[in-house]
Short mmCIF file of C-alpha atoms and ligand atoms in Angstrom, two decimals:
data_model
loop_
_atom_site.label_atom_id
_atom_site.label_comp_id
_atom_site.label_asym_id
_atom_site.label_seq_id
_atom_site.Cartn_x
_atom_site.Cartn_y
_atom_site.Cartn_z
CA UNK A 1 -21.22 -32.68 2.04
CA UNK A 2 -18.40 -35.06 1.99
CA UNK A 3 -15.03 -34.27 0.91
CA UNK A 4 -11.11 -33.90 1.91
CA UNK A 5 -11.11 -31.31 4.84
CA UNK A 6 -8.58 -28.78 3.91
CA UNK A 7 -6.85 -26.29 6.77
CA UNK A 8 -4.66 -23.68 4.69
CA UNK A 9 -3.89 -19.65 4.81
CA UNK A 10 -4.90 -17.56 2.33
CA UNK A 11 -3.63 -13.86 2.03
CA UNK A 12 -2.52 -14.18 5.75
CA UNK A 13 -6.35 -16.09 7.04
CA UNK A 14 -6.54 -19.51 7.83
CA UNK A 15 -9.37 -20.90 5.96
CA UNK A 16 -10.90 -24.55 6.29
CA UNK A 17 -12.87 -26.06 3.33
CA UNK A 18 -13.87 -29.52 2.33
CA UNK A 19 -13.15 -30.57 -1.50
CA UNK A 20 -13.23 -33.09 -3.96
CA UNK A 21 -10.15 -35.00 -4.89
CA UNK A 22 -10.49 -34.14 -8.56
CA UNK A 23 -11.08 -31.00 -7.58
CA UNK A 24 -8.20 -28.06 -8.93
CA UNK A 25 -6.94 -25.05 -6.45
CA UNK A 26 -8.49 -22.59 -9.08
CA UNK A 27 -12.29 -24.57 -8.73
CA UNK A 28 -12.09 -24.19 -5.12
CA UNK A 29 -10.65 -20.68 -4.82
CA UNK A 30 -13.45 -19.31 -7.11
CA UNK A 31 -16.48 -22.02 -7.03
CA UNK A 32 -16.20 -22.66 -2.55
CA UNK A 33 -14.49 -19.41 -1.75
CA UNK A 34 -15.68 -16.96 -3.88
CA UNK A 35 -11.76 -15.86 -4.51
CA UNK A 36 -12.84 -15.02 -8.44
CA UNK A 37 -10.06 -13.06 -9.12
CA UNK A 38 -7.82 -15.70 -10.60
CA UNK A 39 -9.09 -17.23 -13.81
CA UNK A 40 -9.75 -19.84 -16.40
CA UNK A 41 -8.19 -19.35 -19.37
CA UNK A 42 -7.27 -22.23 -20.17
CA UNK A 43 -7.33 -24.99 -18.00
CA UNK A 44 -4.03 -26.51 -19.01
CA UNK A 45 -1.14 -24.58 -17.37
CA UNK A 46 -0.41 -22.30 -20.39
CA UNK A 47 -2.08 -18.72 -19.75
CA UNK A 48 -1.30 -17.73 -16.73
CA UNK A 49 -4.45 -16.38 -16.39
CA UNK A 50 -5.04 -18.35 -12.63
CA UNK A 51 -1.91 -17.44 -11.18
CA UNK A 52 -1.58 -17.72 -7.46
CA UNK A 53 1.79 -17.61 -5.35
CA UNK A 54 2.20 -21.10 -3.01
CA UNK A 55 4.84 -20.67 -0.48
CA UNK A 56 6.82 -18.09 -2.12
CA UNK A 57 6.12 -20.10 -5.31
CA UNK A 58 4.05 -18.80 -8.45
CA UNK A 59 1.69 -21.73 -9.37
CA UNK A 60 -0.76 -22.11 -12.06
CA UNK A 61 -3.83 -23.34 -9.89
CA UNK A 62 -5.24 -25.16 -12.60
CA UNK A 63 -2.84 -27.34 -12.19
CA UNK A 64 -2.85 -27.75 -8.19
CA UNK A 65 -5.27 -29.93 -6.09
CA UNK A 66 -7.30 -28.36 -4.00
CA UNK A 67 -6.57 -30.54 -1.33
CA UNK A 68 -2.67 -29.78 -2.34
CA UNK A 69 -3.25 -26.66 -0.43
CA UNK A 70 -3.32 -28.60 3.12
CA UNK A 71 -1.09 -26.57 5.58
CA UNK A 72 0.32 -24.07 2.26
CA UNK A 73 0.75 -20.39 2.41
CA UNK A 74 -1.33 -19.17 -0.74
CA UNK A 75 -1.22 -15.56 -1.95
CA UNK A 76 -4.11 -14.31 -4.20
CA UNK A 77 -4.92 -10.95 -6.27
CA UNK A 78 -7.38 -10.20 -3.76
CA UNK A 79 -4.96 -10.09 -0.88
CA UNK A 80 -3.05 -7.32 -3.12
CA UNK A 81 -5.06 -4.12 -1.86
CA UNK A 82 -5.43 -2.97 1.56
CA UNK A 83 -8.77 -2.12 1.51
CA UNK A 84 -8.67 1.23 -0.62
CA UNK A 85 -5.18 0.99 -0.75
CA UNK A 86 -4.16 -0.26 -4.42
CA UNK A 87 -0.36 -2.02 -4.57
CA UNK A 88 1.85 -0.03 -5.99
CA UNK A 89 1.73 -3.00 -9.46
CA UNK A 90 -2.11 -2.35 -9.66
CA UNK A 91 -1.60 1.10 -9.06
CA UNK A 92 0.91 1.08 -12.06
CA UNK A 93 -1.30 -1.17 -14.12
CA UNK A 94 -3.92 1.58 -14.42
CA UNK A 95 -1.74 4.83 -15.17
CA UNK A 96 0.00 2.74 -17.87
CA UNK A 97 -2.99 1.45 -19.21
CA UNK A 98 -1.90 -2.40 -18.93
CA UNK A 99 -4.88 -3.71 -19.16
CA UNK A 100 -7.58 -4.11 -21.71
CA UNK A 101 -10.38 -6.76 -21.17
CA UNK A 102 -8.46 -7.56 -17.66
CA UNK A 103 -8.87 -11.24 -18.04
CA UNK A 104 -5.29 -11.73 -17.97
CA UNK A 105 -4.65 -8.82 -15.39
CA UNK A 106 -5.03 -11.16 -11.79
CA UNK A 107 -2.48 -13.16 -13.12
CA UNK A 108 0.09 -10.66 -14.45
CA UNK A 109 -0.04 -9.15 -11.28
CA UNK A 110 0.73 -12.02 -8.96
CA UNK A 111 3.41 -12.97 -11.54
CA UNK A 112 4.85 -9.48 -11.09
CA UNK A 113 4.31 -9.68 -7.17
CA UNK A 114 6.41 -12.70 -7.67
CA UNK A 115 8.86 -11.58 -9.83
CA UNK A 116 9.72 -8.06 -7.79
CA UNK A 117 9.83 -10.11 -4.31
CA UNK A 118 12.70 -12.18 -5.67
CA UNK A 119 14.03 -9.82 -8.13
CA UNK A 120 13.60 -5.76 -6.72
CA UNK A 121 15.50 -4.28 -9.94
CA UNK A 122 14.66 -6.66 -12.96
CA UNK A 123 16.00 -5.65 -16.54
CA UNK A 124 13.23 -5.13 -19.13
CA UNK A 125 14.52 -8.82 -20.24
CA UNK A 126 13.69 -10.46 -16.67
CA UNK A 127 10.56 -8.55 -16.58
CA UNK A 128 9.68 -10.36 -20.05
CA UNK A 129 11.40 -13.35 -18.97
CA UNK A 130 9.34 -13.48 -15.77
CA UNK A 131 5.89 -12.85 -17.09
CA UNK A 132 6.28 -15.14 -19.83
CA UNK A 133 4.17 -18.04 -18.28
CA UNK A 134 1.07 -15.07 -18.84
CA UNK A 135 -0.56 -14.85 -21.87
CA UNK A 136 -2.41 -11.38 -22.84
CA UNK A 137 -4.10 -11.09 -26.40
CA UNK A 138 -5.18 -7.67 -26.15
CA UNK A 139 -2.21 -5.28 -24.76
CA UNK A 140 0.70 -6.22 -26.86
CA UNK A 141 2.68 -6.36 -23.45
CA UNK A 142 4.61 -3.36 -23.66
CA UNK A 143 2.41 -1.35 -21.04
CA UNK A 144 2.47 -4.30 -18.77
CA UNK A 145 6.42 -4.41 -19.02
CA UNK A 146 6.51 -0.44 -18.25
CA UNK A 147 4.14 -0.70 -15.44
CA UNK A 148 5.93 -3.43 -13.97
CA UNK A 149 9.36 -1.16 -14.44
CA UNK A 150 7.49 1.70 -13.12
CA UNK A 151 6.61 -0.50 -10.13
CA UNK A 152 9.82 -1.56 -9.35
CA UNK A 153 11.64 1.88 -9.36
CA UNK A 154 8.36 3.25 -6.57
CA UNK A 155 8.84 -0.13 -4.87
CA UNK A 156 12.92 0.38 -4.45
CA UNK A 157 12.37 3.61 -3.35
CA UNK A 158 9.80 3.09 -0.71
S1 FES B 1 -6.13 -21.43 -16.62
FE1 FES B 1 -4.37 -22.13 -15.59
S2 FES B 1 -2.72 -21.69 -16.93
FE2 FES B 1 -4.52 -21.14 -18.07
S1 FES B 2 -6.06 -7.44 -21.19
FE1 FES B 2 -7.24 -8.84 -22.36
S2 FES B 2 -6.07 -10.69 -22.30
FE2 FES B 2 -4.81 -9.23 -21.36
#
C-alpha cells in the first residue's frame, strides 16, 4: 500500500502507520489501528464525540490529518485503564450513572482527563465550561458534571 509513513506515540507506544493524505486522525485511529474508542458523531468538529488529547492539547480528530500526527504525543480512551485498573473518571462515570448509550462517553472522558490535568479543583461552572465542546443527548449532563466533581475531589486526594 502506498501512503504518508507516519512515526507517532500513542498512549506512551510509538506506532508507525502509512495513510492517506485525505485521510482524518479519527479514520486512522479506528479504521488502521483498531483504536475504536473515539467516535463519529459527527464528522464536523461539533460533538466531541472523537476526542483525543495531542500534546497536552484536546483535539477533535475529525478534524486532524492523520499524517498531522507525525512525531505528536496522542492520548486516547484506551490508554485510560491499566489493564483492570479503571481511572478514577471512568470509575466515577459508572457509580454516577453518566452514561447512557456511551456514544458520547470516550470523549467526555478525555475532555475530563484534559480538563482535571490543567485544572485539579474546577468549579461546577469550569466543569460545564470545559466539557462544552461534548455533546450528550441522552444524560442531561448533570451525572457527567457530578462524576467529573467526584473525580476531582478522589484525584486531589490521591
Ligand atoms: S465526530 Fe468529531 S466533533 Fe463530532
Ligand atoms: S450517553 Fe448517549 S449520547 Fe451521551
Amino acid at each position: 500500500m502506498t501512503g504518508i509513513a507516519v512515526s507517532t506515540t500513542i498512549n506512551g507506544d510509538t506506532i508507525e502507520y502509512l495513510c492517506q493524505p485525505d485521510e482524518t486522525l479519527l479514520d486512522v485511529l479506528r479504521d488502521r489501528l483498531g483504536l475504536t474508542g473515539a467516535k463519529e458523531g459527527c464528522g464536523t468538529g461539533d460533538c466531541g464525540a472523537c476526542s483525543v488529547i495531542v500534546d497536552d492539547r484536546l483535539v477533535c480528530s475529525c478534524l486532524v490529518l492523520g499524517a498531522e500526527a507525525e512525531g505528536r504525543r496522542i492520548e486516547t480512551v484506551e490508554g485510560m485503564a491499566h489493564g483492570d485498573q479503571l481511572h478514577t473518571l471512568q470509575q466515577k462515570f459508572l457509580e454516577h450513572a453518566a452514561l447512557q448509550c456511551g456514544i458520547c462517553t470516550p470523549g467526555f472522558l478525555i475532555a475530563a482527563k484534559d480538563l482535571l490535568a490543567k485544572n485539579p479543583d474546577p468549579s461546577e461552572e469550569e466543569i460545564r465550561f470545559g466539557l462544552a465542546g461534548n455533546l450528550c443527548r441522552c444524560t442531561g449532563y448533570d451525572k457527567i458534571v457530578r462524576a467529573v466533581q467526584d473525580a476531582a475531589h478522589v484525584m486531589k486526594g490521591a
